Amino acid sequence: MSHNFKNWPIVTGLTLVTIPILFMYVFLFVDTVTDTRPGEMIPNRFTLEHWRFLWENIEGKASVWLAMLNTMIFASSVTLIVLSVSSTASYAISRLNIPFRKEFMAGILMLHAFPSITLIIAIFLILQMVGLYNTLIGVILVKASLQLPLGIWIMKGFYDSVPWEIEMAGIQDGASRFTVWYRLVLPQVRPGFFALGLFSFLEGWSEYILPAVLAPANDVQMLSVYLASLIADDQHFDFNLFKSVGLFYAIPVIIFYLFFQDKLMNIYGGGTKG
Amino acid sequence: MEIVLENFTKRFGDLTVIENMNLKIKEGEMLALLGPSGCGKSTTLFAICGIHRVDEGRVLFGGQDVTRVPTQQRNIGVVFQSYALYPHMTVAQNIAFPLTVRHEDKQTIKKKVGEMAELVHIEELLGRRPEQLSGGQQQRVALARALIRKPGALLLDEPLANLDAKLRLEMRSEIRRVQLETGISAVLVTHDQVEAMSMSDRIAIMKDGKILQVASPNEMYQRPENDFIAGFLGNPPIAFLDGIISAGNVKISSGNIEFPCPENIEKHPDGTHISVGIRPEFYQPGNPYKIPGTVSFVEIQGRENLYDIKLKDGNLLRSIQSANVSPLSPGTKVDWGVNPEQLFFFDNSGKRL
């Protein structure tokens, strides 16, 4: 890095701006293992009581581990559906001469621009009618389909940047269209594929409104709904418990980010070199 | 394998790119499809390998109709202009791909990849990825990949267009060597007449979707069928002057010269307007019929000097001369001439007389 400007003003400025955020994170953690008297800043005792939800059920609630499992199933299934459908669908849109291709693309854009919350009542009614209300499958299908337009759109962009010649060469070398897609084209769009998978998982993990409306029952409850219900009761709410569950909820996401951040950065670096 | 195109017609939407083309590529020969860009030569190539559907007519491989046979089953090797190597595979995997998709066993594949690498001289590159190779090396890999399954024919789509000048020379002879060594029938698509002349056994010259002439490079240069071919072959290109036949003589007004008709145009009536083609190597100081002019541009090429000569009425002639004498400077008046036996005469429609 060149030193044609001084570093310290930038560092100081960034530090000043970051300190409040840093404080929030620090206290989020500190509050989960301590108690503080009302009106004071400094905690007065250490306790693991706020983490009791890990080994016992909170009154009137299902186990947090079940909620964790549900969330995991939900996020993974959504990811799986989004990845498999958008990687194939957008290939077809990008490369194959299918009827109504233009209209289909316009439709995808429209859907993408449409706020999904406006559909929630209709979706609720439909799920109830087909018997998928309060089931994981129901809410997975809904979330995946709402997530698909973005996924298809992103993947199409990546496919568009793969040179045609690679496919022609593959066909010429005797591979079927499917083999060409799977063995030659898909590897070229890997950055997009991974980034989309990651986004879908995180989207699924943090989804609140759909599970809250469509699958509120205890046995299919997800962490976001579980967490919100802790402070839904006006009579007795426990802020420190809420913070602990919140931290618990965020840990997998943080781990995920640590492992895959380079892949995430890559989302705009797709395509192949000539 | 002999390849025949019979009444081949190709349309893109309403646009007919190629109509009723007939072409035969003989067993073991290298045929160049030469023409300006957009003349349909790549389209023809893609019809042979099956990437483009043939709208009308037939494609025959060794007498067998393959018009409706899918690309994968045609067993044709293609080298694309951009080489189209698979970026995520190593060189060895690239070359092996045609065999891998056929599920040949690993030992055979390894052996064949080795043989191919030896043929195109890239043995030491097998572990690398395409992005780590130079253009010429990528070209060799593409060639090896096209040849590994012993295809019936090899198609080359502008194979040298992406190379720098020196590599182009090298790969020109390399491709030719590999083609001769394997004895495979090959089609070379190019817009570069030097490439076509130097690499192929025969040239099919194309314009606007039609084949104008098919001949050996030498014959095509010596006896072009029309003015387009004469203008396309040869560098620096041929120059044309307007002429008229009168009383058994050819009069070229811009040079103010007149000479007796050579026998091939004797029978044409007086007053016939013709176009006279003068190749640069035949516009020289020693020739009898002088066309005076002024040097307007000199290009020094080392072994030869290239002159543009402006005639009085503004027409341009070109001359290429050995650089034994020191080059003339622009503005010099010269009095070089032509020899009627070495000229081409074309009628109004461009056909050579």
PDB file of C-alpha atoms in Angstrom, chain B residues 103-275:
ATOM      1  CA  HIS B 103     -16.225 -44.494 -20.621  1.00  0.00           C
ATOM      2  CA  GLU B 104     -13.071 -46.017 -22.008  1.00  0.00           C
ATOM      3  CA  ASP B 105     -10.921 -47.602 -19.355  1.00  0.00           C
ATOM      4  CA  LYS B 106      -8.299 -45.540 -17.598  1.00  0.00           C
ATOM      5  CA  GLN B 107      -5.265 -47.389 -18.906  1.00  0.00           C
ATOM      6  CA  THR B 108      -6.278 -46.946 -22.538  1.00  0.00           C
ATOM      7  CA  ILE B 109      -7.077 -43.284 -21.987  1.00  0.00           C
ATOM      8  CA  LYS B 110      -3.733 -42.652 -20.366  1.00  0.00           C
ATOM      9  CA  LYS B 111      -1.889 -44.365 -23.164  1.00  0.00           C
ATOM     10  CA  LYS B 112      -3.755 -42.498 -25.883  1.00  0.00           C
ATOM     11  CA  VAL B 113      -3.331 -39.140 -24.152  1.00  0.00           C
ATOM     12  CA  GLY B 114       0.391 -39.844 -24.055  1.00  0.00           C
ATOM     13  CA  GLU B 115       0.466 -40.625 -27.763  1.00  0.00           C
ATOM     14  CA  MET B 116      -1.473 -37.488 -28.621  1.00  0.00           C
ATOM     15  CA  ALA B 117       0.712 -35.295 -26.437  1.00  0.00           C
ATOM     16  CA  GLU B 118       3.708 -36.695 -28.252  1.00  0.00           C
ATOM     17  CA  LEU B 119       2.148 -36.023 -31.641  1.00  0.00           C
ATOM     18  CA  VAL B 120       1.563 -32.358 -30.883  1.00  0.00           C
ATOM     19  CA  HIS B 121       4.684 -31.955 -28.709  1.00  0.00           C
ATOM     20  CA  ILE B 122       3.123 -31.050 -25.363  1.00  0.00           C
ATOM     21  CA  GLU B 123       4.261 -33.975 -23.221  1.00  0.00           C
ATOM     22  CA  GLU B 124       5.572 -31.732 -20.448  1.00  0.00           C
ATOM     23  CA  LEU B 125       2.378 -29.667 -20.187  1.00  0.00           C
ATOM     24  CA  LEU B 126      -0.096 -32.416 -19.311  1.00  0.00           C
ATOM     25  CA  GLY B 127      -0.484 -31.372 -15.681  1.00  0.00           C
ATOM     26  CA  ARG B 128      -1.142 -27.703 -16.341  1.00  0.00           C
ATOM     27  CA  ARG B 129      -4.374 -25.842 -16.684  1.00  0.00           C
ATOM     28  CA  PRO B 130      -5.354 -24.016 -19.878  1.00  0.00           C
ATOM     29  CA  GLU B 131      -4.879 -20.575 -18.315  1.00  0.00           C
ATOM     30  CA  GLN B 132      -1.223 -21.412 -17.703  1.00  0.00           C
ATOM     31  CA  LEU B 133      -0.583 -22.056 -21.393  1.00  0.00           C
ATOM     32  CA  SER B 134       0.401 -19.727 -24.190  1.00  0.00           C
ATOM     33  CA  GLY B 135      -1.841 -19.368 -27.213  1.00  0.00           C
ATOM     34  CA  GLY B 136       0.196 -21.761 -29.297  1.00  0.00           C
ATOM     35  CA  GLN B 137       0.205 -24.369 -26.550  1.00  0.00           C
ATOM     36  CA  GLN B 138      -3.555 -24.048 -26.114  1.00  0.00           C
ATOM     37  CA  GLN B 139      -3.866 -24.579 -29.833  1.00  0.00           C
ATOM     38  CA  ARG B 140      -1.862 -27.781 -29.600  1.00  0.00           C
ATOM     39  CA  VAL B 141      -4.040 -29.030 -26.773  1.00  0.00           C
ATOM     40  CA  ALA B 142      -7.168 -28.271 -28.771  1.00  0.00           C
ATOM     41  CA  LEU B 143      -5.690 -30.162 -31.696  1.00  0.00           C
ATOM     42  CA  ALA B 144      -4.848 -33.158 -29.534  1.00  0.00           C
ATOM     43  CA  ARG B 145      -8.337 -33.177 -28.045  1.00  0.00           C
ATOM     44  CA  ALA B 146      -9.888 -33.063 -31.498  1.00  0.00           C
ATOM     45  CA  LEU B 147      -7.761 -35.944 -32.741  1.00  0.00           C
ATOM     46  CA  ILE B 148      -7.660 -38.327 -29.787  1.00  0.00           C
ATOM     47  CA  ARG B 149     -10.650 -40.439 -30.741  1.00  0.00           C
ATOM     48  CA  LYS B 150      -9.427 -40.870 -34.310  1.00  0.00           C
ATOM     49  CA  PRO B 151     -12.184 -38.829 -35.925  1.00  0.00           C
ATOM     50  CA  GLY B 152     -13.188 -39.303 -39.534  1.00  0.00           C
ATOM     51  CA  ALA B 153     -12.342 -35.701 -40.264  1.00  0.00           C
ATOM     52  CA  LEU B 154     -10.797 -32.687 -38.631  1.00  0.00           C
ATOM     53  CA  LEU B 155     -12.444 -29.285 -38.852  1.00  0.00           C
ATOM     54  CA  LEU B 156     -10.481 -26.152 -38.062  1.00  0.00           C
ATOM     55  CA  ASP B 157     -12.360 -22.916 -37.501  1.00  0.00           C
ATOM     56  CA  GLU B 158      -9.960 -19.996 -37.948  1.00  0.00           C
ATOM     57  CA  PRO B 159      -7.356 -21.872 -35.933  1.00  0.00           C
ATOM     58  CA  LEU B 160      -4.651 -19.230 -36.203  1.00  0.00           C
ATOM     59  CA  ALA B 161      -6.706 -16.079 -35.797  1.00  0.00           C
ATOM     60  CA  ASN B 162      -5.893 -15.655 -32.109  1.00  0.00           C
ATOM     61  CA  LEU B 163      -2.144 -16.140 -32.389  1.00  0.00           C
ATOM     62  CA  ASP B 164       0.573 -13.572 -32.814  1.00  0.00           C
ATOM     63  CA  ALA B 165       2.430 -13.410 -36.101  1.00  0.00           C
ATOM     64  CA  LYS B 166       5.377 -15.593 -35.208  1.00  0.00           C
ATOM     65  CA  LEU B 167       3.300 -18.327 -33.596  1.00  0.00           C
ATOM     66  CA  ARG B 168       0.990 -18.229 -36.568  1.00  0.00           C
ATOM     67  CA  LEU B 169       3.832 -19.210 -38.855  1.00  0.00           C
ATOM     68  CA  GLU B 170       4.892 -21.969 -36.519  1.00  0.00           C
ATOM     69  CA  MET B 171       1.401 -23.377 -35.980  1.00  0.00           C
ATOM     70  CA  ARG B 172       0.666 -23.198 -39.687  1.00  0.00           C
ATOM     71  CA  SER B 173       3.292 -25.794 -40.415  1.00  0.00           C
ATOM     72  CA  GLU B 174       2.542 -27.699 -37.216  1.00  0.00           C
ATOM     73  CA  ILE B 175      -1.108 -28.185 -38.073  1.00  0.00           C
ATOM     74  CA  ARG B 176      -0.193 -29.201 -41.581  1.00  0.00           C
ATOM     75  CA  ARG B 177       2.396 -31.653 -40.248  1.00  0.00           C
ATOM     76  CA  VAL B 178      -0.096 -33.263 -37.871  1.00  0.00           C
ATOM     77  CA  GLN B 179      -2.679 -33.482 -40.622  1.00  0.00           C
ATOM     78  CA  LEU B 180      -0.248 -35.142 -43.011  1.00  0.00           C
ATOM     79  CA  GLU B 181       1.083 -37.480 -40.333  1.00  0.00           C
ATOM     80  CA  THR B 182      -2.391 -38.684 -39.401  1.00  0.00           C
ATOM     81  CA  GLY B 183      -3.633 -38.659 -42.990  1.00  0.00           C
ATOM     82  CA  ILE B 184      -6.945 -37.253 -41.847  1.00  0.00           C
ATOM     83  CA  SER B 185      -9.315 -35.321 -44.098  1.00  0.00           C
ATOM     84  CA  ALA B 186      -9.449 -31.754 -42.903  1.00  0.00           C
ATOM     85  CA  VAL B 187     -11.394 -28.594 -43.523  1.00  0.00           C
ATOM     86  CA  LEU B 188      -9.754 -25.307 -42.696  1.00  0.00           C
ATOM     87  CA  VAL B 189     -11.899 -22.209 -42.368  1.00  0.00           C
ATOM     88  CA  THR B 190      -9.979 -18.996 -42.772  1.00  0.00           C
ATOM     89  CA  HIS B 191     -10.222 -15.472 -44.107  1.00  0.00           C
ATOM     90  CA  ASP B 192      -6.471 -15.278 -44.533  1.00  0.00           C
ATOM     91  CA  GLN B 193      -5.393 -16.154 -48.059  1.00  0.00           C
ATOM     92  CA  VAL B 194      -1.806 -16.797 -46.997  1.00  0.00           C
ATOM     93  CA  GLU B 195      -3.008 -19.407 -44.517  1.00  0.00           C
ATOM     94  CA  ALA B 196      -5.245 -21.031 -47.092  1.00  0.00           C
ATOM     95  CA  MET B 197      -2.555 -21.086 -49.757  1.00  0.00           C
ATOM     96  CA  SER B 198       0.195 -22.386 -47.531  1.00  0.00           C
ATOM     97  CA  MET B 199      -1.682 -25.050 -45.595  1.00  0.00           C
ATOM     98  CA  SER B 200      -4.156 -26.679 -47.912  1.00  0.00           C
ATOM     99  CA  ASP B 201      -4.253 -29.053 -50.865  1.00  0.00           C
ATOM    100  CA  ARG B 202      -7.226 -27.299 -52.364  1.00  0.00           C
ATOM    101  CA  ILE B 203      -9.006 -24.043 -51.722  1.00  0.00           C
ATOM    102  CA  ALA B 204     -12.717 -23.422 -51.999  1.00  0.00           C
ATOM    103  CA  ILE B 205     -13.220 -19.714 -52.181  1.00  0.00           C
ATOM    104  CA  MET B 206     -16.565 -18.417 -50.936  1.00  0.00           C
ATOM    105  CA  LYS B 207     -18.488 -15.217 -51.250  1.00  0.00           C
ATOM    106  CA  ASP B 208     -22.023 -14.458 -50.052  1.00  0.00           C
ATOM    107  CA  GLY B 209     -22.766 -18.093 -49.344  1.00  0.00           C
ATOM    108  CA  LYS B 210     -21.590 -19.382 -52.699  1.00  0.00           C
ATOM    109  CA  ILE B 211     -18.496 -21.274 -53.686  1.00  0.00           C
ATOM    110  CA  LEU B 212     -16.847 -19.420 -56.546  1.00  0.00           C
ATOM    111  CA  GLN B 213     -14.015 -21.751 -57.368  1.00  0.00           C
ATOM    112  CA  VAL B 214     -12.413 -24.885 -56.020  1.00  0.00           C
ATOM    113  CA  ALA B 215      -8.830 -25.421 -57.082  1.00  0.00           C
ATOM    114  CA  SER B 216      -5.340 -26.044 -55.842  1.00  0.00           C
ATOM    115  CA  PRO B 217      -3.683 -22.931 -54.389  1.00  0.00           C
ATOM    116  CA  ASN B 218      -1.342 -22.616 -57.325  1.00  0.00           C
ATOM    117  CA  GLU B 219      -4.009 -23.016 -59.944  1.00  0.00           C
ATOM    118  CA  MET B 220      -6.296 -20.580 -58.207  1.00  0.00           C
ATOM    119  CA  TYR B 221      -3.548 -17.988 -58.103  1.00  0.00           C
ATOM    120  CA  GLN B 222      -2.578 -18.537 -61.726  1.00  0.00           C
ATOM    121  CA  ARG B 223      -6.068 -18.913 -63.126  1.00  0.00           C
ATOM    122  CA  PRO B 224      -8.656 -17.161 -60.959  1.00  0.00           C
ATOM    123  CA  GLU B 225     -12.135 -17.532 -62.380  1.00  0.00           C
ATOM    124  CA  ASN B 226     -13.205 -13.977 -61.632  1.00  0.00           C
ATOM    125  CA  ASP B 227     -12.010 -10.628 -60.400  1.00  0.00           C
ATOM    126  CA  PHE B 228     -13.084 -11.269 -56.804  1.00  0.00           C
ATOM    127  CA  ILE B 229     -10.820 -14.303 -56.541  1.00  0.00           C
ATOM    128  CA  ALA B 230      -7.977 -12.483 -58.252  1.00  0.00           C
ATOM    129  CA  GLY B 231      -8.398  -9.653 -55.776  1.00  0.00           C
ATOM    130  CA  PHE B 232      -8.650 -11.935 -52.766  1.00  0.00           C
ATOM    131  CA  LEU B 233      -5.533 -13.977 -53.439  1.00  0.00           C
ATOM    132  CA  GLY B 234      -2.148 -12.353 -53.391  1.00  0.00           C
ATOM    133  CA  ASN B 235      -0.590  -9.874 -51.041  1.00  0.00           C
ATOM    134  CA  PRO B 236      -0.154  -7.021 -51.891  1.00  0.00           C
ATOM    135  CA  PRO B 237      -3.366  -7.361 -53.875  1.00  0.00           C
ATOM    136  CA  ILE B 238      -3.869  -7.117 -57.583  1.00  0.00           C
ATOM    137  CA  ALA B 239      -4.801  -3.745 -59.102  1.00  0.00           C
ATOM    138  CA  PHE B 240      -7.503  -3.263 -61.713  1.00  0.00           C
ATOM    139  CA  LEU B 241      -7.549  -0.800 -64.604  1.00  0.00           C
ATOM    140  CA  ASP B 242     -10.399  -0.230 -67.048  1.00  0.00           C
ATOM    141  CA  GLY B 243      -9.727  -1.194 -70.639  1.00  0.00           C
ATOM    142  CA  ILE B 244     -11.510  -1.466 -73.940  1.00  0.00           C
ATOM    143  CA  ILE B 245     -11.009  -3.725 -76.933  1.00  0.00           C
ATOM    144  CA  SER B 246     -10.613  -1.935 -80.195  1.00  0.00           C
ATOM    145  CA  ALA B 247      -9.358  -3.259 -83.517  1.00  0.00           C
ATOM    146  CA  GLY B 248      -7.650  -6.294 -82.021  1.00  0.00           C
ATOM    147  CA  ASN B 249      -5.903  -4.218 -79.415  1.00  0.00           C
ATOM    148  CA  VAL B 250      -6.483  -3.652 -75.739  1.00  0.00           C
ATOM    149  CA  LYS B 251      -6.543   0.026 -74.864  1.00  0.00           C
ATOM    150  CA  ILE B 252      -5.995   1.045 -71.307  1.00  0.00           C
ATOM    151  CA  SER B 253      -7.015   4.644 -71.097  1.00  0.00           C
ATOM    152  CA  SER B 254      -5.506   5.529 -67.725  1.00  0.00           C
ATOM    153  CA  GLY B 255      -2.118   4.319 -68.804  1.00  0.00           C
ATOM    154  CA  ASN B 256      -2.557   5.623 -72.302  1.00  0.00           C
ATOM    155  CA  ILE B 257      -1.218   2.335 -73.679  1.00  0.00           C
ATOM    156  CA  GLU B 258      -2.324  -0.081 -76.299  1.00  0.00           C
ATOM    157  CA  PHE B 259      -1.166  -3.600 -77.011  1.00  0.00           C
ATOM    158  CA  PRO B 260      -2.395  -6.459 -79.207  1.00  0.00           C
ATOM    159  CA  CYS B 261      -4.977  -8.734 -77.641  1.00  0.00           C
ATOM    160  CA  PRO B 262      -3.541 -11.940 -76.236  1.00  0.00           C
ATOM    161  CA  GLU B 263      -5.183 -14.903 -77.929  1.00  0.00           C
ATOM    162  CA  ASN B 264      -7.607 -15.683 -75.111  1.00  0.00           C
ATOM    163  CA  ILE B 265      -9.518 -12.450 -75.709  1.00  0.00           C
ATOM    164  CA  GLU B 266      -9.079 -12.120 -79.462  1.00  0.00           C
ATOM    165  CA  LYS B 267     -12.594 -13.191 -80.309  1.00  0.00           C
ATOM    166  CA  HIS B 268     -14.295 -10.455 -78.326  1.00  0.00           C
ATOM    167  CA  PRO B 269     -15.862  -7.706 -80.419  1.00  0.00           C
ATOM    168  CA  ASP B 270     -14.635  -4.166 -80.617  1.00  0.00           C
ATOM    169  CA  GLY B 271     -15.881  -1.859 -77.933  1.00  0.00           C
ATOM    170  CA  THR B 272     -16.047  -4.525 -75.230  1.00  0.00           C
ATOM    171  CA  HIS B 273     -15.282  -2.979 -71.881  1.00  0.00           C
ATOM    172  CA  ILE B 274     -12.944  -5.070 -69.847  1.00  0.00           C
ATOM    173  CA  SER B 275     -11.137  -4.853 -66.571  1.00  0.00           C
TER     174      SER B 275
END
